[in-house]
Coordinates of C-alpha atoms in Angstrom, one line a residue:
M1 CA 29.2 -29.1 17.9
S2 CA 29.1 -25.5 19.2
V3 CA 31.5 -22.6 18.6
A4 CA 33.0 -23.4 22.0
Q5 CA 34.0 -26.8 20.6
Q6 CA 35.7 -25.5 17.5
P7 CA 38.5 -27.6 16.1
S8 CA 42.2 -26.6 16.2
P9 CA 43.2 -24.2 13.4
G10 CA 44.2 -26.1 10.3
P11 CA 43.7 -26.1 6.5
G12 CA 40.3 -24.6 5.7
V13 CA 39.4 -24.0 9.4
V14 CA 38.5 -20.5 10.3
D15 CA 40.5 -18.6 13.0
H16 CA 37.5 -17.7 15.2
A17 CA 39.4 -15.4 17.5
A18 CA 40.5 -13.2 14.7
L19 CA 37.2 -13.4 12.8
E20 CA 35.1 -12.5 15.8
K21 CA 37.3 -9.5 16.6
Q22 CA 36.9 -8.3 13.1
L23 CA 33.1 -8.8 13.1
D24 CA 32.7 -7.1 16.5
R25 CA 34.1 -3.9 15.0
H26 CA 31.1 -3.8 12.7
W27 CA 28.3 -5.4 14.8
G28 CA 29.3 -4.4 18.4
E29 CA 27.4 -1.7 20.3
R30 CA 29.2 0.4 22.9
P31 CA 27.1 0.7 26.1
S32 CA 25.7 4.3 26.3
L33 CA 22.4 6.1 26.7
R34 CA 22.4 6.9 23.0
T35 CA 22.9 3.2 22.1
W36 CA 20.0 2.3 24.4
F37 CA 17.7 4.3 22.2
S38 CA 19.3 3.6 18.9
T39 CA 20.0 -0.1 19.0
V40 CA 18.7 -2.3 16.2
D41 CA 20.1 -5.6 17.5
H42 CA 17.3 -8.1 17.2
K43 CA 18.4 -9.8 20.4
R44 CA 18.1 -6.6 22.5
I45 CA 14.8 -5.8 20.8
G46 CA 13.5 -9.3 21.5
R47 CA 14.4 -9.0 25.2
R48 CA 12.7 -5.6 25.4
Y49 CA 9.5 -7.1 23.9
L50 CA 9.6 -9.9 26.4
V51 CA 10.2 -7.6 29.4
T52 CA 7.7 -5.0 28.3
A53 CA 4.9 -7.5 27.5
A54 CA 5.6 -9.2 30.9
G55 CA 5.1 -5.8 32.5
F56 CA 1.7 -5.3 30.8
F57 CA 0.8 -8.9 31.8
V58 CA 1.5 -8.0 35.5
L59 CA -0.7 -4.9 35.2
S60 CA -3.5 -6.7 33.5
G61 CA -3.2 -9.5 36.1
L62 CA -3.7 -7.0 38.9
D63 CA -6.8 -5.8 37.0
A64 CA -8.1 -9.4 37.0
A65 CA -7.3 -9.8 40.7
A66 CA -9.4 -6.8 41.5
L67 CA -12.3 -8.1 39.3
R68 CA -12.2 -11.4 41.1
A69 CA -12.2 -9.7 44.5
Q70 CA -15.3 -7.9 43.4
L71 CA -17.0 -11.1 42.4
A72 CA -15.9 -13.3 45.3
R73 CA -19.1 -12.6 47.2
P74 CA -22.6 -11.4 46.1
R75 CA -23.4 -7.7 46.4
E76 CA -19.7 -6.8 47.0
H77 CA -18.7 -3.1 46.9
F78 CA -14.9 -3.4 46.5
L79 CA -15.2 -1.6 43.1
S80 CA -17.7 0.8 41.7
F81 CA -19.5 -0.1 38.5
E82 CA -17.4 2.5 36.6
E83 CA -14.1 1.1 38.0
Y84 CA -15.2 -2.4 37.3
N85 CA -16.0 -1.7 33.7
Q86 CA -12.7 0.1 33.1
L87 CA -10.6 -2.6 34.7
F88 CA -12.6 -5.3 32.9
T89 CA -12.0 -3.5 29.6
M90 CA -8.3 -2.9 30.1
H91 CA -7.7 -6.5 31.4
G92 CA -9.0 -8.0 28.2
T93 CA -7.4 -5.4 25.9
A94 CA -4.0 -5.7 27.5
M95 CA -4.0 -9.4 27.6
I96 CA -4.9 -9.7 23.9
F97 CA -3.1 -6.7 22.4
L98 CA -0.3 -5.8 24.9
F99 CA 0.8 -9.1 26.2
A100 CA 0.1 -12.2 24.2
T101 CA 1.0 -11.1 20.6
P102 CA 3.9 -8.8 21.6
M103 CA 5.4 -11.5 23.9
L104 CA 5.3 -14.1 21.2
F105 CA 6.8 -11.5 18.7
G106 CA 9.5 -11.0 21.3
F107 CA 10.4 -14.7 21.1
G108 CA 10.4 -14.3 17.3
N109 CA 12.6 -11.3 17.4
F110 CA 15.2 -13.0 19.5
L111 CA 15.1 -16.4 17.9
F112 CA 14.3 -15.9 14.2
P113 CA 17.8 -15.0 13.0
L114 CA 19.4 -17.6 15.3
M115 CA 17.1 -20.4 14.1
L116 CA 17.5 -19.4 10.5
G117 CA 21.3 -19.1 10.7
T118 CA 21.6 -15.4 9.9
R119 CA 22.9 -12.3 11.7
D120 CA 19.8 -10.0 12.0
M121 CA 16.3 -9.4 10.9
A122 CA 15.7 -8.3 7.3
F123 CA 14.8 -4.7 8.4
P124 CA 16.5 -3.9 11.7
R125 CA 15.3 -0.3 11.9
L126 CA 11.7 -1.3 11.2
N127 CA 12.1 -3.8 13.9
A128 CA 13.2 -1.2 16.4
F129 CA 10.4 1.2 15.2
G130 CA 7.8 -1.5 15.9
Y131 CA 8.9 -1.9 19.4
W132 CA 8.8 1.8 20.3
V133 CA 5.3 2.1 18.8
F134 CA 4.1 -0.9 20.8
L135 CA 5.6 0.6 24.0
F136 CA 4.1 4.0 23.6
A137 CA 0.6 2.6 22.7
G138 CA 0.6 0.5 25.8
L139 CA 1.7 3.4 28.0
V140 CA -1.0 5.7 26.6
M141 CA -3.7 3.1 27.2
F142 CA -2.7 2.4 30.8
S143 CA -2.2 6.0 31.6
S144 CA -5.8 6.7 30.7
L145 CA -6.8 4.0 33.2
A146 CA -4.6 5.6 35.8
A147 CA -6.2 8.9 35.2
G148 CA -9.6 7.4 35.9
N149 CA -10.8 7.8 32.3
G150 CA -10.0 4.4 30.8
P151 CA -12.0 2.6 28.1
D152 CA -15.1 1.0 29.6
G153 CA -16.9 -0.8 26.8
G154 CA -15.2 -4.2 27.0
W155 CA -12.2 -5.3 25.0
F156 CA -14.7 -6.0 22.1
A157 CA -16.2 -2.5 22.3
Y158 CA -19.6 -3.4 21.0
V159 CA -21.7 -0.6 19.5
P160 CA -24.0 1.2 20.2
L161 CA -22.9 1.2 23.9
T162 CA -19.4 2.5 22.9
T163 CA -20.8 5.4 20.9
K164 CA -22.1 8.7 22.2
P165 CA -24.3 9.4 24.1
Y166 CA -23.8 6.0 25.9
S167 CA -20.1 6.6 26.6
L168 CA -19.1 10.2 27.0
G169 CA -15.5 10.1 28.3
L170 CA -12.3 9.9 26.4
G171 CA -11.5 6.3 27.3
L172 CA -12.9 4.7 24.1
D173 CA -11.2 7.3 22.0
V174 CA -7.9 6.3 23.6
Y175 CA -8.9 2.6 22.9
S176 CA -9.6 3.3 19.2
L177 CA -6.4 5.2 18.7
G178 CA -4.3 2.9 20.8
L179 CA -5.4 -0.1 18.7
L180 CA -4.7 1.8 15.5
F181 CA -1.3 2.6 16.9
L182 CA -0.6 -1.1 17.8
G183 CA -1.7 -2.1 14.3
V184 CA 1.2 -0.1 12.9
S185 CA 3.6 -2.0 15.2
T186 CA 2.2 -5.4 14.6
T187 CA 2.1 -5.0 10.8
A188 CA 5.7 -3.8 10.8
G189 CA 6.7 -6.9 12.8
A190 CA 4.8 -9.2 10.5
I191 CA 6.4 -7.9 7.3
N192 CA 9.8 -8.3 9.0
F193 CA 9.2 -11.9 9.9
I194 CA 8.0 -12.9 6.5
V195 CA 10.9 -11.3 4.6
T196 CA 13.5 -12.6 7.1
A197 CA 12.1 -16.2 6.8
F198 CA 12.1 -16.2 3.0
K199 CA 15.3 -14.4 2.2
L200 CA 17.8 -14.7 5.1
R201 CA 17.8 -18.4 5.8
A202 CA 21.2 -20.1 6.0
P203 CA 22.4 -21.7 2.8
G204 CA 20.9 -25.2 2.5
M205 CA 17.9 -24.4 4.6
S206 CA 15.2 -25.3 2.1
L207 CA 11.6 -25.0 3.1
N208 CA 11.5 -28.6 4.2
R209 CA 14.2 -27.8 6.8
V210 CA 12.7 -24.7 8.3
P211 CA 12.0 -25.1 12.1
I212 CA 8.3 -25.4 13.1
F213 CA 8.5 -22.3 15.2
V214 CA 9.5 -20.3 12.2
W215 CA 6.7 -21.8 10.1
A216 CA 4.2 -20.9 12.9
L217 CA 5.3 -17.3 13.1
V218 CA 5.4 -16.8 9.4
A219 CA 1.8 -18.2 9.0
T220 CA 0.8 -15.9 11.9
S221 CA 2.4 -12.9 10.1
F222 CA 0.4 -13.5 7.0
M223 CA -2.7 -13.8 9.1
V224 CA -1.8 -10.4 10.7
L225 CA -1.6 -8.7 7.3
F226 CA -5.1 -9.9 6.4
A227 CA -6.8 -9.7 9.8
L228 CA -5.7 -6.2 11.0
P229 CA -7.3 -4.1 8.2
P230 CA -10.8 -5.0 9.3
L231 CA -9.9 -4.1 12.9
N232 CA -8.3 -0.8 11.8
V233 CA -11.4 0.0 9.7
A234 CA -13.7 -0.7 12.7
N235 CA -11.7 1.5 15.0
G236 CA -11.4 4.2 12.4
L237 CA -15.2 4.2 12.0
L238 CA -15.8 4.2 15.8
F239 CA -13.4 7.1 16.3
L240 CA -15.1 9.1 13.5
S241 CA -18.5 8.3 15.0
R242 CA -17.5 9.4 18.4
R243 CA -15.5 12.5 17.6
F244 CA -17.1 13.8 14.4
G245 CA -20.7 12.6 14.6
A246 CA -20.5 10.0 11.8
H247 CA -23.4 7.4 11.7
F248 CA -21.8 4.2 10.5
F249 CA -23.5 2.1 13.3
D250 CA -26.7 4.1 13.6
P251 CA -29.7 2.2 12.1
G252 CA -31.8 5.4 12.1
T253 CA -29.5 7.0 9.5
G254 CA -28.7 4.0 7.4
G255 CA -26.0 2.5 9.6
N256 CA -25.9 -1.0 11.0
V257 CA -24.8 -2.1 14.5
L258 CA -23.8 -5.5 13.2
L259 CA -21.2 -3.9 11.0
W260 CA -19.0 -3.5 14.1
Q261 CA -19.3 -7.1 15.0
H262 CA -18.5 -8.3 11.5
L263 CA -15.4 -6.1 11.3
F264 CA -14.3 -6.8 14.8
W265 CA -14.7 -10.6 14.7
L266 CA -13.3 -10.8 11.2
F267 CA -10.1 -9.9 13.0
G268 CA -11.1 -11.3 16.4
H269 CA -11.3 -15.0 15.6
P270 CA -8.2 -15.2 13.4
D271 CA -6.6 -13.4 16.3
V272 CA -7.2 -16.4 18.5
Y273 CA -4.9 -18.3 16.1
I274 CA -2.5 -15.3 15.8
I275 CA -2.0 -15.8 19.5
V276 CA -2.1 -19.6 19.7
M277 CA -0.1 -20.6 16.6
P278 CA 3.3 -19.2 17.7
A279 CA 2.6 -20.7 21.1
L280 CA 2.1 -24.1 19.4
G281 CA 5.4 -23.5 17.6
I282 CA 7.1 -23.1 20.9
V283 CA 5.7 -26.4 22.0
S284 CA 6.9 -28.0 18.8
S285 CA 10.4 -26.7 19.6
I286 CA 10.5 -27.9 23.2
I287 CA 9.1 -31.4 22.8
P288 CA 11.9 -32.6 20.4
A289 CA 14.6 -31.3 22.8
F290 CA 13.2 -33.1 25.8
S291 CA 12.1 -36.2 23.9
R292 CA 15.5 -36.7 22.3
R293 CA 14.1 -37.1 18.8
G294 CA 12.8 -35.0 16.0
I295 CA 9.2 -33.9 15.7
A296 CA 6.9 -36.7 14.3
A297 CA 5.1 -36.1 11.1
Y298 CA 6.9 -32.8 10.3
P299 CA 5.1 -32.3 6.9
L300 CA 1.7 -32.8 8.4
V301 CA 2.4 -30.4 11.2
V302 CA 3.5 -27.7 8.7
L303 CA 0.4 -28.4 6.6
S304 CA -1.8 -28.1 9.7
I305 CA -0.3 -24.7 10.5
V306 CA -1.0 -23.4 6.9
T307 CA -4.5 -24.9 6.9
T308 CA -5.4 -23.3 10.2
A309 CA -4.2 -19.9 9.0
I310 CA -6.6 -20.2 6.0
V311 CA -9.6 -21.7 7.7
A312 CA -9.4 -19.3 10.6
F313 CA -10.8 -16.6 8.4
G314 CA -14.0 -18.5 7.8
V315 CA -15.3 -19.0 11.4
W316 CA -15.8 -15.4 12.7
V317 CA -19.6 -15.6 12.6
H318 CA -19.7 -18.3 15.3
H319 CA -19.3 -15.3 17.7
M320 CA -22.6 -14.0 16.2
F321 CA -24.9 -17.0 16.3
A322 CA -27.3 -15.2 18.7
T323 CA -27.6 -12.0 16.5
G324 CA -30.4 -13.3 14.2
L325 CA -28.4 -14.1 11.1
P326 CA -30.0 -16.5 8.6
Q327 CA -29.8 -20.2 9.6
L328 CA -28.3 -21.2 6.3
S329 CA -25.3 -18.9 6.6
M330 CA -24.8 -20.0 10.2
S331 CA -24.6 -23.6 9.1
F332 CA -21.6 -22.9 6.9
F333 CA -19.8 -21.2 9.8
S334 CA -20.7 -24.0 12.1
A335 CA -19.2 -26.5 9.7
A336 CA -16.0 -24.4 9.4
S337 CA -15.8 -24.1 13.2
L338 CA -15.9 -27.9 13.4
L339 CA -13.4 -28.3 10.6
I340 CA -10.7 -26.1 12.1
T341 CA -10.3 -28.5 15.1
I342 CA -8.8 -31.1 12.8
P343 CA -5.4 -29.3 12.1
S344 CA -5.0 -28.6 15.8
G345 CA -5.7 -32.3 16.5
I346 CA -3.0 -33.3 14.0
Q347 CA -0.4 -31.2 16.0
I348 CA -1.5 -32.7 19.3
F349 CA -1.1 -36.3 18.0
A350 CA 2.3 -35.4 16.5
W351 CA 3.5 -34.2 19.9
L352 CA 2.2 -37.3 21.6
A353 CA 3.8 -39.5 19.0
T354 CA 7.1 -37.6 19.5
M355 CA 7.0 -38.2 23.2
W356 CA 5.9 -41.8 22.8
L357 CA 8.7 -42.7 20.4
G358 CA 11.3 -40.6 22.2
K359 CA 12.7 -40.6 25.7
V360 CA 11.0 -37.8 27.7
V361 CA 13.1 -35.8 30.2
L362 CA 10.8 -34.0 32.6
R363 CA 12.4 -30.6 33.1
V364 CA 10.4 -27.5 33.9
P365 CA 9.8 -26.5 30.2
M366 CA 8.4 -29.9 29.5
L367 CA 6.2 -29.9 32.6
F368 CA 4.6 -26.7 31.3
V369 CA 4.2 -28.2 27.9
I370 CA 2.4 -31.3 29.3
G371 CA 0.2 -28.9 31.4
F372 CA -0.5 -27.0 28.2
I373 CA -1.6 -30.1 26.3
V374 CA -4.1 -31.0 29.1
V375 CA -5.8 -27.6 29.4
F376 CA -5.7 -26.9 25.7
V377 CA -7.5 -30.2 24.9
L378 CA -10.1 -29.3 27.6
G379 CA -10.6 -25.9 26.0
G380 CA -10.8 -27.5 22.6
F381 CA -13.7 -29.8 23.7
T382 CA -15.7 -26.8 24.8
G383 CA -14.7 -25.0 21.5
V384 CA -16.4 -27.9 19.5
M385 CA -19.5 -27.4 21.7
F386 CA -19.6 -23.7 20.6
A387 CA -19.6 -24.7 17.0
L388 CA -23.1 -26.1 17.5
V389 CA -25.6 -23.3 16.9
A390 CA -28.2 -24.6 19.4
F391 CA -25.7 -25.0 22.2
D392 CA -24.0 -21.6 21.5
Q393 CA -27.3 -19.8 21.7
Q394 CA -28.0 -21.4 25.1
V395 CA -24.8 -20.3 26.7
T396 CA -24.1 -17.0 24.8
D397 CA -23.0 -14.2 27.2
S398 CA -22.7 -16.6 30.1
Y399 CA -19.6 -17.4 32.2
F400 CA -19.3 -20.7 30.2
V401 CA -17.9 -18.5 27.4
V402 CA -15.4 -16.9 29.8
A403 CA -14.3 -20.3 31.0
H404 CA -13.8 -21.6 27.4
F405 CA -11.7 -18.7 26.1
H406 CA -9.5 -18.6 29.2
Y407 CA -8.8 -22.4 28.8
V408 CA -7.9 -21.7 25.1
L409 CA -6.0 -18.5 25.6
F410 CA -4.5 -18.8 29.0
G411 CA -3.9 -22.5 28.6
G412 CA -3.0 -22.2 24.9
A413 CA -0.7 -19.2 25.1
V414 CA 0.4 -18.5 28.7
F415 CA 1.5 -22.1 29.4
P416 CA 3.7 -22.3 26.2
I417 CA 5.0 -18.8 26.9
I418 CA 6.2 -19.8 30.4
A419 CA 7.6 -23.0 28.9
G420 CA 9.5 -20.9 26.3
L421 CA 10.8 -18.6 28.9
Y422 CA 12.3 -21.4 30.9
H423 CA 13.5 -23.2 27.7
W424 CA 15.3 -20.3 26.2
F425 CA 16.2 -18.4 29.4
P426 CA 19.8 -19.9 29.3
K427 CA 20.2 -18.8 25.7
I428 CA 18.8 -15.3 26.3
T429 CA 20.6 -14.5 29.5
G430 CA 23.5 -16.9 29.8
R431 CA 22.2 -18.1 33.1
M432 CA 20.5 -21.3 34.3
Y433 CA 17.3 -21.2 36.3
H434 CA 16.6 -23.1 39.6
E435 CA 14.9 -26.4 38.7
G436 CA 13.2 -26.8 42.1
L437 CA 11.6 -23.3 42.1
G438 CA 10.4 -23.9 38.5
R439 CA 8.7 -27.2 39.5
W440 CA 6.9 -25.5 42.4
A441 CA 5.9 -22.7 40.0
F442 CA 4.4 -25.2 37.6
A443 CA 2.4 -26.9 40.3
L444 CA 0.9 -23.6 41.6
V445 CA 0.2 -22.3 38.1
F446 CA -1.5 -25.5 36.9
L447 CA -3.6 -25.8 40.1
G448 CA -4.5 -22.1 40.2
M449 CA -5.4 -21.9 36.5
N450 CA -7.9 -24.9 36.8
L451 CA -9.3 -23.7 40.1
T452 CA -9.8 -20.2 38.6
F453 CA -11.5 -21.1 35.3
F454 CA -13.1 -24.5 35.7
P455 CA -15.8 -23.4 38.1
M456 CA -16.8 -20.8 35.6
H457 CA -18.1 -23.6 33.4
V458 CA -20.5 -24.5 36.1
S459 CA -21.6 -21.0 37.1
G460 CA -22.2 -20.3 33.4
L461 CA -24.4 -23.4 33.0
L462 CA -26.3 -22.2 36.1
G463 CA -27.1 -19.0 34.3
M464 CA -24.5 -16.5 35.5
P465 CA -24.1 -13.8 32.8
R466 CA -20.7 -12.4 31.9
R467 CA -19.8 -8.7 32.2
I468 CA -21.6 -8.1 35.4
A469 CA -20.0 -6.3 38.3
T470 CA -22.1 -8.0 41.1
Y471 CA -24.9 -10.5 41.5
P472 CA -27.6 -11.3 44.0
D473 CA -27.5 -13.9 46.7
G474 CA -29.3 -17.2 46.4
M475 CA -28.6 -17.9 42.7
G476 CA -26.4 -20.9 43.3
W477 CA -23.3 -19.0 42.1
N478 CA -21.7 -18.1 45.4
G479 CA -19.5 -21.1 45.9
W480 CA -18.3 -21.3 42.3
N481 CA -17.3 -17.6 42.3
L482 CA -15.5 -17.9 45.6
A483 CA -13.6 -20.9 44.3
S484 CA -12.6 -18.9 41.2
S485 CA -11.4 -16.0 43.4
I486 CA -9.3 -18.3 45.6
G487 CA -7.9 -19.8 42.4
V488 CA -6.7 -16.4 41.3
A489 CA -4.7 -16.1 44.5
V490 CA -3.1 -19.5 43.9
L491 CA -2.4 -18.6 40.2
A492 CA -0.9 -15.3 41.2
L493 CA 1.4 -17.0 43.7
G494 CA 2.6 -19.4 41.0
L495 CA 3.2 -16.6 38.5
L496 CA 5.1 -14.6 41.1
L497 CA 7.2 -17.7 41.7
V498 CA 7.9 -17.9 37.9
L499 CA 9.0 -14.2 37.8
G500 CA 10.9 -14.4 41.1
G501 CA 12.7 -17.6 40.1
L502 CA 13.8 -16.1 36.7
W503 CA 14.9 -12.9 38.4
H504 CA 16.9 -14.9 40.9
A505 CA 18.5 -16.9 38.0
L506 CA 19.4 -13.7 36.2
R507 CA 21.2 -12.4 39.3
R508 CA 22.7 -15.6 40.8
G509 CA 22.1 -18.4 38.3
E510 CA 24.9 -20.7 37.2
K511 CA 26.5 -19.9 33.9
A512 CA 24.7 -21.6 31.0
P513 CA 26.5 -23.8 28.5
P514 CA 25.8 -23.3 24.7
D515 CA 23.3 -26.2 24.6
P516 CA 22.0 -27.3 28.1
W517 CA 19.0 -29.3 26.7
G518 CA 20.4 -31.0 23.5
G519 CA 18.2 -28.9 21.2
D520 CA 18.1 -29.6 17.5
T521 CA 17.9 -26.0 16.1
L522 CA 20.7 -23.6 15.3
E523 CA 20.4 -21.3 18.2
W524 CA 21.9 -24.0 20.4
A525 CA 25.0 -24.0 18.4
M526 CA 25.8 -20.5 19.6
P527 CA 27.3 -19.4 23.0
S528 CA 24.9 -18.3 25.7
P529 CA 24.1 -15.5 25.2
P530 CA 25.0 -15.2 21.5
P531 CA 27.5 -12.5 20.3
H532 CA 26.3 -9.3 18.6
F533 CA 26.8 -10.9 15.1
N534 CA 25.3 -14.3 16.0
F535 CA 27.3 -16.5 13.7
A536 CA 31.0 -15.8 12.9
V537 CA 30.6 -18.2 9.9
I538 CA 27.1 -18.5 8.4
P539 CA 26.3 -22.2 8.6
A540 CA 25.6 -24.5 5.7
V541 CA 22.5 -26.5 6.7
H542 CA 22.3 -30.2 5.7
S543 CA 19.4 -31.4 7.9
L544 CA 16.0 -30.6 9.5
H545 CA 17.9 -30.9 12.8
P546 CA 21.0 -28.9 12.1
N547 CA 22.4 -28.9 15.7
W548 CA 22.3 -32.7 15.6
D549 CA 23.9 -32.9 12.2
E550 CA 27.7 -33.2 12.0
R551 CA 28.1 -31.7 8.6
T552 CA 26.2 -28.6 9.6
A553 CA 28.2 -28.3 12.8
A554 CA 31.5 -28.6 10.9
S555 CA 30.3 -25.8 8.5
L556 CA 30.4 -23.4 11.4
H557 CA 34.2 -23.6 11.4
R558 CA 34.9 -23.8 7.7
A559 CA 34.3 -20.9 5.3
G560 CA 32.6 -21.6 2.0
E561 CA 30.7 -19.4 -0.5
D562 CA 32.1 -16.4 1.4
R563 CA 30.1 -17.3 4.5
T564 CA 32.3 -15.3 6.8
L565 CA 31.0 -11.9 5.4
A566 CA 33.6 -10.1 7.5
G567 CA 34.0 -7.0 5.3
G568 CA 31.2 -5.0 6.9
R569 CA 27.8 -5.3 8.5
K570 CA 26.5 -8.0 6.1
A571 CA 24.1 -10.9 6.0
A572 CA 23.8 -13.7 3.5
T573 CA 20.6 -13.8 1.4
T574 CA 19.3 -17.0 -0.1
T575 CA 16.7 -18.1 -2.6
E576 CA 13.1 -18.4 -1.3
L577 CA 12.4 -22.1 -1.9
D578 CA 15.6 -24.2 -1.8
G579 CA 17.8 -21.9 0.3
S580 CA 20.6 -21.6 -2.2
Y581 CA 23.2 -18.9 -1.5
D582 CA 22.3 -15.7 -3.4
K583 CA 24.4 -12.7 -2.4
A584 CA 25.7 -10.7 0.6
Q585 CA 23.5 -7.8 1.7
E586 CA 24.3 -4.8 3.9
T587 CA 22.2 -4.5 7.0
A588 CA 21.2 -1.2 8.7
Q589 CA 23.4 0.3 11.4
E590 CA 22.1 1.5 14.7
S591 CA 20.1 4.7 14.5
L592 CA 17.9 7.1 16.5
K593 CA 15.5 7.4 13.6
P594 CA 13.1 4.5 14.7
F595 CA 12.7 6.1 18.1
V596 CA 12.3 9.6 16.7
V597 CA 9.7 8.5 14.2
A598 CA 7.7 6.6 16.8
V599 CA 7.7 9.7 19.1
G600 CA 6.6 11.8 16.1
L601 CA 3.7 9.3 15.4
L602 CA 2.7 9.4 19.1
I603 CA 2.6 13.2 19.1
G604 CA 0.7 13.3 15.8
V605 CA -1.9 10.9 17.0

């Protein structure tokens, strides 16, 4: 039962009209230029993350289209080698650091308080600060590319090729500082998610009633806190080596070139799961809504998320099987790389069981979820192959690797992200998308993705190296590269249809009801879009599926334990384990300080 279905006023029933008017005085934001810069509303910040990350996705997609145009035919001269290297580097860097993680954090910013039954994030101003830092870092990195001096050492920036004298421009300095800058933003977001999830849950939401998406993003946030320090150290050492002549990676002066790879991949492989796990959480939110039943094996799914977050830190060396490390040490990392497939398999079987036992409704979000399962499983098969040292050494630095990680990252992240956009678009905007356009978009994206990346498996097995700007004729690669380049055009058309369809829905879509899909989590109990304060009455949760639970729905209209919190800008805090009501806590007002501090950090860097 949503707020729109509230019962008639009676004994113990809240007068919503009067309460919402009172709450709006504390939580409402007047439209103005100052408010645009000073807002701390998690919903506005979440929307900004989504839009900004989508913008960087478009830019990096244009980079990819230019790369595939260069590789469509042998000995092509569409790009110079310098331009190719810069576009190649920015494509990977932007997709990993400026699109995937920020986009998923955008979903988290918008949905966390709504799913948890609270009114805002734990640290609203820190939330706003994280967004501004992310925006400025992305603009600086792309502005270096526009100026013709972008980073050119690949998104992985392997030394010694990224140290002087092999790379003399400023591009890699911008790369190092930009990633350090992004590290501040991502760390701030991770801390906010963790505290919000443990302290601001609605009364009654014990840990065994927390939505899967929240579990996934909390596990991701803990991974961020442990994975980012090695990356920050690596970028700090690289910057010092380039600008001040340090010799951390110079074997002639006691340094070690493998130090960079160890530090980078100690971040880089957990980052695969930092990207994929929130996406898997999106899938676990969509399948119950369109299967008309709760997620199967909820405890096992949560356990698999936690297990993945731990084991992910023990597999980084499988990126280094060809570097001459001792065979014994490689055997341990090979075993860990095989082991980590088990938790992912548990989630896949849980989704299939949910659909099998439920009654599946094939709307656009569910189509993208099914497409995700297909391509993610295919990517998982090749991932198991890479865990075998002998096979990995045969295909290292070939296009087979490129095919694998695009199936895992594009299939494992972009498909769920698009599914999430369609699923929560009515909640975020208050408008319904066009179903027919969405189905055409799915067909083109699914076809284009497989046509783009599947041929790369074959060209890689035929010996085509990665990171090359052109290739000779007669190697047997021509047809496979042309197919991939045609696939990019089909994929781009599908993605344009996604963006165009959502833009059309935003402008002309039908007004969305509070719960168009029959979802089981608390955000569907709110109007679409939700009010500034989210919940007029903080709910009392009685079930893992609160929006399907009558007692939880009734609690949205009856005050208890002072759950209206109408005397100011307040949120309810609860105990960490069982979600018992603790106390009311004042939350931060809108402020220009996050924007000003982010600008100061940008100028200082």
